[in-house]
Each structure stands twice: as C-alpha cells, then as structure tokens.
Coordinates of C-alpha atoms in Angstrom, one line a residue:
X151 CA 91.0 114.0 125.7
X152 CA 94.1 114.2 127.9
X153 CA 97.0 115.4 125.9
X154 CA 99.5 114.8 128.6
X155 CA 101.8 111.8 128.0
X156 CA 102.5 109.5 130.9
X157 CA 106.1 109.3 132.3
X158 CA 106.5 105.9 130.6
X159 CA 105.4 107.4 127.3
X160 CA 107.8 110.3 127.6
X161 CA 110.6 107.9 128.4
X162 CA 109.7 105.9 125.3
X163 CA 109.7 109.0 123.1
X164 CA 113.1 110.0 124.4
X165 CA 114.4 106.6 123.7
X166 CA 113.0 106.6 120.2
X167 CA 114.4 110.1 119.5
X168 CA 118.0 109.1 120.6
X169 CA 117.9 105.9 118.6
X170 CA 116.7 107.4 115.3
X171 CA 119.1 110.4 115.5
X172 CA 122.2 108.3 116.4
X173 CA 121.8 104.8 115.0
X174 CA 120.5 105.5 111.5
X175 CA 123.5 106.8 109.4
X176 CA 123.5 110.6 109.0
X177 CA 124.2 110.3 105.2
X178 CA 120.9 108.4 104.8
X179 CA 118.9 110.8 106.9
X180 CA 120.4 113.7 105.0
X181 CA 119.1 112.2 101.7
X182 CA 115.6 112.0 103.3
X183 CA 115.7 115.6 104.5
X184 CA 116.8 116.9 101.1
X185 CA 114.3 114.8 99.1
X186 CA 117.0 112.9 97.4
X187 CA 116.0 109.4 96.3
X188 CA 117.3 106.5 98.5
X189 CA 119.1 103.6 96.9
X190 CA 118.2 100.0 97.5
X191 CA 121.2 99.6 99.8
X192 CA 120.1 102.7 101.8
X193 CA 116.7 101.2 102.4
X194 CA 118.1 97.8 103.3
X195 CA 120.7 99.3 105.6
X196 CA 118.1 101.3 107.5
X197 CA 115.7 98.3 107.7
X198 CA 118.3 96.0 109.2
X199 CA 119.3 98.6 111.8
X200 CA 115.6 98.9 112.8
X201 CA 115.2 95.1 112.8
X202 CA 118.3 94.6 115.0
X203 CA 116.6 96.9 117.5
X204 CA 113.3 95.0 117.1
X205 CA 111.6 98.1 115.6
X206 CA 111.3 97.1 111.9
X207 CA 107.9 95.5 112.1
X208 CA 106.2 96.6 115.3
X209 CA 102.8 96.1 113.8
X210 CA 103.4 92.3 113.3
X211 CA 102.5 89.6 115.8
X212 CA 105.1 89.5 118.7
X213 CA 106.2 86.0 117.8
X214 CA 107.3 87.2 114.4
X215 CA 109.2 90.3 115.6
X216 CA 106.3 92.7 116.4
X217 CA 105.9 94.9 119.5
X218 CA 102.9 94.9 121.8
X219 CA 102.8 98.7 121.7
X220 CA 99.9 100.9 122.7
X221 CA 98.4 103.2 120.0
X222 CA 100.3 106.1 121.8
X223 CA 103.6 104.3 121.5
X224 CA 103.0 103.6 117.8
X225 CA 102.2 107.3 117.3
X226 CA 105.4 108.4 119.1
X227 CA 107.5 105.9 117.2
X228 CA 106.3 107.2 113.9
X229 CA 106.4 110.9 114.9
X230 CA 110.0 110.7 116.1
X231 CA 111.1 108.6 113.1
X232 CA 109.7 111.2 110.7
X233 CA 111.1 114.2 112.5
X234 CA 114.5 112.6 112.5
X235 CA 114.3 112.2 108.7
X236 CA 114.7 108.4 109.0
X237 CA 113.5 106.1 106.2
X238 CA 110.5 104.2 107.5
X239 CA 110.5 100.5 107.3
X240 CA 110.1 99.3 103.7
X241 CA 106.4 99.6 103.3
X242 CA 105.9 96.6 101.0
X243 CA 107.7 94.4 103.6
X244 CA 106.5 95.8 106.9
X245 CA 103.0 97.2 106.3
X246 CA 101.8 95.1 103.3
X247 CA 102.9 91.5 102.6
X248 CA 104.3 90.8 106.0
X249 CA 101.0 91.2 107.9
X250 CA 99.1 89.3 105.2
X251 CA 101.5 86.3 105.5
X252 CA 101.4 86.5 109.3
X253 CA 97.6 86.5 109.3
X254 CA 96.7 84.1 106.4
X255 CA 99.8 82.2 105.4
X256 CA 100.6 78.6 106.3
X257 CA 103.1 77.9 109.1
X258 CA 105.6 76.8 106.5
X259 CA 105.1 80.0 104.6
X260 CA 105.5 82.1 107.7
X261 CA 108.8 80.4 108.6
X262 CA 110.1 80.8 105.1
X263 CA 109.2 84.4 104.4
X264 CA 108.6 86.4 107.6
X265 CA 112.1 86.6 109.1
X266 CA 113.6 87.3 105.7
X267 CA 110.9 90.0 105.1
X268 CA 111.5 91.7 108.4
X269 CA 115.3 91.9 107.8
X270 CA 115.0 92.9 104.1
X271 CA 116.7 89.8 103.0
X272 CA 113.8 89.8 100.6
X273 CA 112.8 93.2 99.0
X274 CA 109.2 93.1 98.0
X275 CA 107.1 95.0 95.5
X276 CA 103.3 95.2 95.1
X277 CA 101.5 93.8 92.0
X278 CA 98.0 95.2 92.3
X279 CA 97.2 98.0 89.8
X280 CA 96.8 97.2 86.1
X281 CA 96.0 99.3 83.0
X282 CA 92.3 99.9 83.3
X283 CA 92.2 98.5 86.9
X284 CA 93.3 101.2 89.3
X285 CA 90.5 102.6 91.3
X286 CA 88.4 99.6 90.1
X287 CA 91.0 97.1 91.2
X288 CA 88.5 94.2 91.3
X289 CA 88.3 94.3 87.5
X290 CA 92.0 93.1 87.2
X291 CA 92.7 90.7 84.4
X292 CA 96.1 89.2 85.2
X293 CA 95.3 85.5 85.1
X294 CA 96.7 82.5 87.1
X295 CA 95.8 79.0 85.8
X296 CA 96.5 76.0 87.9
X297 CA 98.4 73.2 86.0
X298 CA 99.5 70.4 88.2
X299 CA 101.7 71.7 91.0
X300 CA 102.2 75.1 89.3
X301 CA 100.4 78.3 88.6
X302 CA 100.8 79.7 85.1
X303 CA 100.6 83.5 85.2
X304 CA 99.9 85.9 82.3
X305 CA 99.1 89.6 82.4
X306 CA 100.5 93.0 83.2
X307 CA 100.8 95.2 86.3
X308 CA 101.5 98.9 86.3
X309 CA 102.7 101.6 88.7
X310 CA 104.7 99.0 90.4
X311 CA 106.8 101.0 92.8
X312 CA 110.5 100.0 93.1
X313 CA 110.0 96.8 91.1
X314 CA 113.5 97.4 89.7
X315 CA 114.8 96.7 93.3
X316 CA 112.5 93.9 94.2
X317 CA 113.4 90.2 94.8
X318 CA 109.8 89.1 95.0
X319 CA 106.4 90.5 94.1
X320 CA 103.0 89.8 95.8
X321 CA 100.3 89.7 93.2
X322 CA 96.6 89.7 92.9
X323 CA 95.6 87.3 90.1
X324 CA 92.3 86.1 88.6
X325 CA 92.0 82.4 89.3
X326 CA 88.2 82.0 88.6
X327 CA 87.1 84.0 85.6
X328 CA 83.5 82.8 86.0
X329 CA 83.1 84.1 89.6
X330 CA 82.0 87.6 90.5
X331 CA 84.9 90.1 90.3
X332 CA 85.9 90.2 93.9
X333 CA 85.3 86.4 94.4
X334 CA 87.7 85.1 91.7
X335 CA 91.0 86.7 92.8
X336 CA 93.9 85.0 94.6
X337 CA 97.0 86.4 96.4
X338 CA 100.2 84.8 95.0
X339 CA 103.9 85.3 95.8
X340 CA 106.3 85.4 92.8
X341 CA 110.1 85.3 92.6
X342 CA 111.1 88.2 90.3
X343 CA 113.9 86.1 88.9
X344 CA 111.4 83.6 87.4
X345 CA 111.6 83.3 83.6
X346 CA 108.9 85.3 81.8
X347 CA 108.9 88.4 84.0
X348 CA 109.9 91.7 82.3
X349 CA 110.2 95.0 84.2
X350 CA 110.0 98.2 82.2
X351 CA 110.5 101.6 83.8
X352 CA 108.0 104.5 83.8
X353 CA 109.9 107.8 84.0
X354 CA 107.9 110.3 86.0
X355 CA 107.5 114.0 85.8
X356 CA 110.2 114.6 88.4
X357 CA 112.7 112.8 86.2
X358 CA 112.9 109.8 88.5
X359 CA 112.3 106.1 88.0
X360 CA 110.1 105.1 90.9
X361 CA 107.4 103.1 89.2
X362 CA 107.4 100.4 86.6
X363 CA 105.4 98.1 84.3
X364 CA 105.7 94.4 85.1
X365 CA 104.8 91.8 82.4
X366 CA 104.1 88.1 83.0
X367 CA 104.4 85.8 80.0
X368 CA 103.7 82.2 81.0
X369 CA 105.4 82.6 84.3
X370 CA 105.5 79.3 86.3
X371 CA 105.0 79.7 90.0
X372 CA 104.9 76.8 92.6
X373 CA 101.4 76.1 93.8
X374 CA 102.5 76.5 97.4
X375 CA 103.2 80.2 96.8
X376 CA 99.4 80.8 97.1
X377 CA 98.7 82.7 100.3
X378 CA 95.7 81.4 102.2
X379 CA 92.8 80.0 100.2
X380 CA 92.2 80.2 96.5
X381 CA 89.8 83.0 95.4
X382 CA 90.1 84.7 98.7
X383 CA 92.7 87.3 97.6
X384 CA 90.3 90.2 97.6
X385 CA 89.8 89.7 101.4
X386 CA 93.5 89.7 101.9
X387 CA 93.9 92.8 99.8
X388 CA 91.4 94.7 101.9
X389 CA 93.3 93.6 105.0
X390 CA 96.6 94.8 103.4
X391 CA 95.2 98.2 102.5
X392 CA 94.0 98.8 106.0
X393 CA 97.6 98.4 107.2
X394 CA 98.9 100.6 104.4
X395 CA 97.0 103.6 105.7
X396 CA 98.8 103.6 109.1
X397 CA 100.4 106.9 109.8
X398 CA 99.4 108.3 106.4
X399 CA 99.0 111.9 107.8
X400 CA 102.8 112.1 108.2
X401 CA 102.7 114.8 110.8
X402 CA 106.3 114.2 111.8
X403 CA 107.4 114.4 108.2
X404 CA 105.7 117.8 107.8
X405 CA 107.3 119.0 111.1
X406 CA 110.7 118.2 109.8
X407 CA 110.0 120.0 106.5
X408 CA 108.9 123.1 108.3
X409 CA 112.1 123.1 110.3
X410 CA 114.1 122.7 107.1
X411 CA 112.2 125.5 105.4
X412 CA 112.9 127.9 108.3
X413 CA 116.6 127.0 108.2
X414 CA 116.8 127.6 104.4
X415 CA 114.7 130.8 104.5
X416 CA 117.2 132.2 106.9
X417 CA 119.9 131.7 104.2
X418 CA 117.9 133.2 101.3
X419 CA 117.2 136.9 100.9
X420 CA 114.2 138.9 99.9
X421 CA 115.7 142.2 99.0
X422 CA 118.0 143.2 101.8
X423 CA 116.6 141.0 104.5
X424 CA 116.5 137.2 105.0
X425 CA 113.4 135.7 103.6
X426 CA 112.4 134.3 107.0
X427 CA 111.9 138.0 108.2
X428 CA 109.6 138.8 105.3
X429 CA 106.1 139.4 106.7
X430 CA 104.3 137.8 103.8
X431 CA 106.5 134.7 103.9
X432 CA 106.0 134.5 107.7
X433 CA 102.2 134.7 107.2
X434 CA 102.3 131.8 104.7
X435 CA 104.4 129.7 107.0
X436 CA 102.4 130.5 110.1
X437 CA 99.1 129.5 108.3
X438 CA 100.6 126.1 107.5
X439 CA 101.9 125.6 111.0
X440 CA 98.4 126.3 112.4
X441 CA 96.9 123.8 110.1
X442 CA 99.6 121.2 111.0
X443 CA 98.9 121.7 114.7
X444 CA 95.2 121.1 114.2
X445 CA 96.0 118.0 112.2
X446 CA 98.3 116.8 115.0
X447 CA 95.5 117.2 117.5
X448 CA 93.1 115.3 115.2
X449 CA 95.6 112.5 115.0
X450 CA 95.9 112.3 118.7
X451 CA 92.1 112.1 119.0
X452 CA 92.1 109.3 116.5
X453 CA 94.9 107.5 118.4
X454 CA 92.9 108.0 121.6
X455 CA 89.8 106.6 120.0
X456 CA 91.7 103.5 118.7
X457 CA 91.8 102.2 122.3
X458 CA 88.0 102.0 122.1
X459 CA 87.6 100.6 118.6
X460 CA 87.3 96.9 117.9
X461 CA 90.6 95.5 116.7
X462 CA 91.0 95.9 113.0
X463 CA 88.1 98.3 112.6
X464 CA 88.9 101.4 110.6
X465 CA 88.2 104.7 112.2
X466 CA 86.5 106.9 109.5
X467 CA 88.3 109.9 111.0
X468 CA 91.5 108.5 109.5
X469 CA 90.2 109.9 106.2
X470 CA 90.6 113.4 107.6
X471 CA 94.2 112.6 108.5
X472 CA 94.9 111.4 104.9
X473 CA 93.1 114.3 103.3
X474 CA 94.5 117.1 105.3
X475 CA 97.9 115.5 105.7
X476 CA 98.4 115.3 101.9
X477 CA 97.3 118.9 101.4
X478 CA 99.8 120.1 104.0
X479 CA 102.6 118.1 102.5
X480 CA 102.0 119.6 99.1
X481 CA 101.8 123.1 100.5
X482 CA 105.2 122.6 102.1
X483 CA 106.8 121.6 98.8
X484 CA 105.3 124.8 97.2
X485 CA 106.8 126.9 100.0
X486 CA 110.2 125.3 99.6
X487 CA 110.0 126.2 95.9
X488 CA 109.4 129.8 96.9
X489 CA 112.4 129.7 99.3
X490 CA 114.9 128.5 96.6
X491 CA 113.3 130.6 93.9
X492 CA 115.0 130.6 90.5
X493 CA 117.6 128.1 91.7
X494 CA 115.1 125.4 91.3
X495 CA 114.7 126.2 87.6
X496 CA 118.1 125.1 86.1
X497 CA 118.2 121.7 87.7
X498 CA 117.0 118.9 85.5
X499 CA 117.5 115.2 86.1
X500 CA 117.9 112.9 83.2
X501 CA 117.5 109.2 83.4
X502 CA 121.1 108.5 84.5
X503 CA 121.6 111.4 86.9
X504 CA 122.1 115.2 86.6
X505 CA 122.6 116.3 83.0
X506 CA 123.9 119.7 83.9
X507 CA 126.2 121.1 86.6
X508 CA 124.3 122.3 89.7
X509 CA 123.4 126.0 89.5
X510 CA 123.1 127.7 92.9
X511 CA 123.2 126.1 96.3
X512 CA 123.1 122.4 96.6
X513 CA 120.1 122.4 98.8
X514 CA 118.0 123.9 95.9
X515 CA 118.5 121.0 93.6
X516 CA 115.8 118.7 94.9
X517 CA 113.1 121.3 95.4
X518 CA 111.5 121.0 92.0
X519 CA 111.7 117.2 91.8
X520 CA 110.1 117.0 95.3
X521 CA 107.4 119.4 94.3
X522 CA 106.4 117.4 91.3
X523 CA 106.8 114.0 93.0
X524 CA 104.5 115.1 95.9
X525 CA 101.6 115.6 93.4
X526 CA 101.0 111.9 94.1
X527 CA 100.2 112.1 97.8
X528 CA 96.7 113.2 97.2
X529 CA 96.1 110.1 95.1
X530 CA 97.8 107.1 96.8
X531 CA 96.3 105.5 99.9
X532 CA 92.8 106.5 98.6
X533 CA 92.4 109.6 96.6
X534 CA 91.3 112.8 98.3
X535 CA 88.0 112.8 96.4
X536 CA 87.2 109.4 97.8
X537 CA 88.2 110.5 101.3
X538 CA 85.8 113.5 101.1
X539 CA 83.0 111.0 100.2
X540 CA 83.9 108.9 103.3
X541 CA 83.9 111.9 105.5
X542 CA 80.6 113.1 104.2
X543 CA 78.9 109.7 104.7
X544 CA 80.6 108.2 107.7
X545 CA 81.3 111.3 109.8
X546 CA 78.8 114.0 108.7
X547 CA 76.0 111.6 107.9
X548 CA 75.2 113.3 104.6

C-alpha cells in the first residue's frame, strides 16, 4: 500500500482544512470540542454552510448534490472535518434517508424531498427500533394498514434519536403480517406534525435528552409516502445501514480529542508538575496514540481496498474499524476524566440545564457527561460483540 497522497489529494486536504476551520462558526466547533450538545439551530446552520459549498451530501448521486469523489477524497473530507471539530452532516438526512430516497424513491418523491433534505429544510429522525425489536429488528410490530389512499399506522418506536427536533420520521412498518418477518415490512415517510403522533423523552445517564419514544395512534399518512415497493422495506433498511457505517472509526475525532487532552493536561497539575509531564500519564496517552495510528493505517488499507471492491459491497475489515474505533473513543473519555479529576464530580445536569453553579474550570463540566454518553459507541452501528463475530468468520475464517 502506498501511503503517499498525490499532489491533487494534498491540495484537496488543504482546501478542506481551510474550509472547515474558517467557514463553520467557531462557537459551534467549540461546542463539539468540549462535548456540549448542539442545538437544532446549530446543526441546521452547519448543514446549510456545507450544502452551500456542495459538501453536505457528497455520498449522494451527483444530480442530487453529491460529489464524484474517490475513496481517498472521502477519507480526507471526513478526517479534516473531524479534526476541526465540525459537526458532520446530519446523519439521518445525509447518510440514511437521503440515499434511500435517491436509490428507491419515485422521481416525484426525489424532487419533493432530496433538495430539502440536503439543505436541512427538513430535519429527519429514524423510526426503526421498538421495544423488543432492537437487535432483532425484523420482529418489529408497528403496523401500517392500507385504507384507500392512506396508510393507518399504529405502534411504538424507541431510542428515536433527536425526535424532539424532527420535522419528519422515516419508519419501518409491518404491512403484511402473514409474510415472513423480513418480507412484510415497508419503508414509509411520516410528517411529525400529523395528528396521533406523541414524542416522549428518555433521559439518559449523562442527564441529556438525546433519545425518545414515539407513539403512533391511528396516524393517517398519504399512500404516496411509501418509498419504493410495498413489503420491500427490509431491503431498503439494509441499504441504509450500509451507508450508516461510513466513517464509523472516527479517527479524526479521536485525533482532535488527543490534542485537547494534551492541552488540558498542560493546565492541570499532578503534585508540583503539569500532568502532561507525569510519566504514568504520558505512558497511558502514548499507548492510545499508538493504537490510534494503527487504526488509521487500517482505515487507509480499507480505503485502498474499496477501489477494488464491487460498488456497494461491504468490506468485512470495516468491522475492525468499528470495533477498535469505539474502544479508542471510550478510552479517551476515560483519560479526559483523569485529567479534570475531582472537578468532574460536582457537575450535574438536570433536565433543564445545570442545576448547580460550575465548580472548577469550565472545560471540566462536560467530561463526566461525555464519558457516560460514549458508553453507547460500542453498541450503535452494530455492537462490538457482533463485530467480533464478523471478524472471526469473514476475516479469520473461524
């Protein structure tokens, strides 16, 4: 594998670096760096800046705003975005429902939804998981019955991320109860303002409201909001999940966190010396940096191999990226907790904001919430246990 970038690739990287560090508002990037939650307006602002540059949906077909980039360019785009602490494009729009509509929707549906989705004029959320239907998603029970020119939808979705911000939800619904599990599911688009929809928050261990329950009680949805063919939703869901795993190693994000940890460790003291000069701390940080460099080399090998794979085929080595990337991200939140030490303890976030004055430096306040929130990264996008099974079978041949 040749690790040298071409002059054109180097120029592209420099262009991306300048753009992300100068065009995305510094206040938004500071929130990302510090682990503070972004508001709906923050995410929409960033998305629209990216879209104006033509970089909000680079994975889409060119006719709908995509870029005909090489795998290396995609890698550089993601790496520079993450290192600059820029919010990525809204995942539900850019990586999930948009590609599904572009691939399987009617021409009328594409015209109606794709430009608005790229520009965040519509903020989407994902209606997949249900109580009892998480890992076994095909057992979902939310039902859509066709009555005339409408679907009547009843059921419940859970762990619906950012549903409190969403204008629309894309849902998997059971449209043929008599068919085999995977064969009786359809992919339907639903306006969140439709009567009969209730969103109820689930407050998480970090004190935030990121996920929700969504209830459907005789919700009437126009028949034309069905994506593609009836009962083919499982195929579309698999297509969507393949897009969701793009860039899941988040190497650039981890690079940015290491830089921040080094900066803060120079401000905190261990005895009479800055923590960054403590040999034991240096050893822990160096061990993670070595692992991250190995992960980056693995990611570059995967990117190189993507040139040879058939389009749309998943490289099983991406499971290594997901597995190791999530472990490193969690290790870095643990190291950040060590840096801020007891200053992470007094900070507690109630449901409406901080319930006590900040104790200690401001940069310490998000360390504990970030640590708790990052417990999720070894679960989403395919749990690490599942990734180990894939690696064992598809790579090691066990």
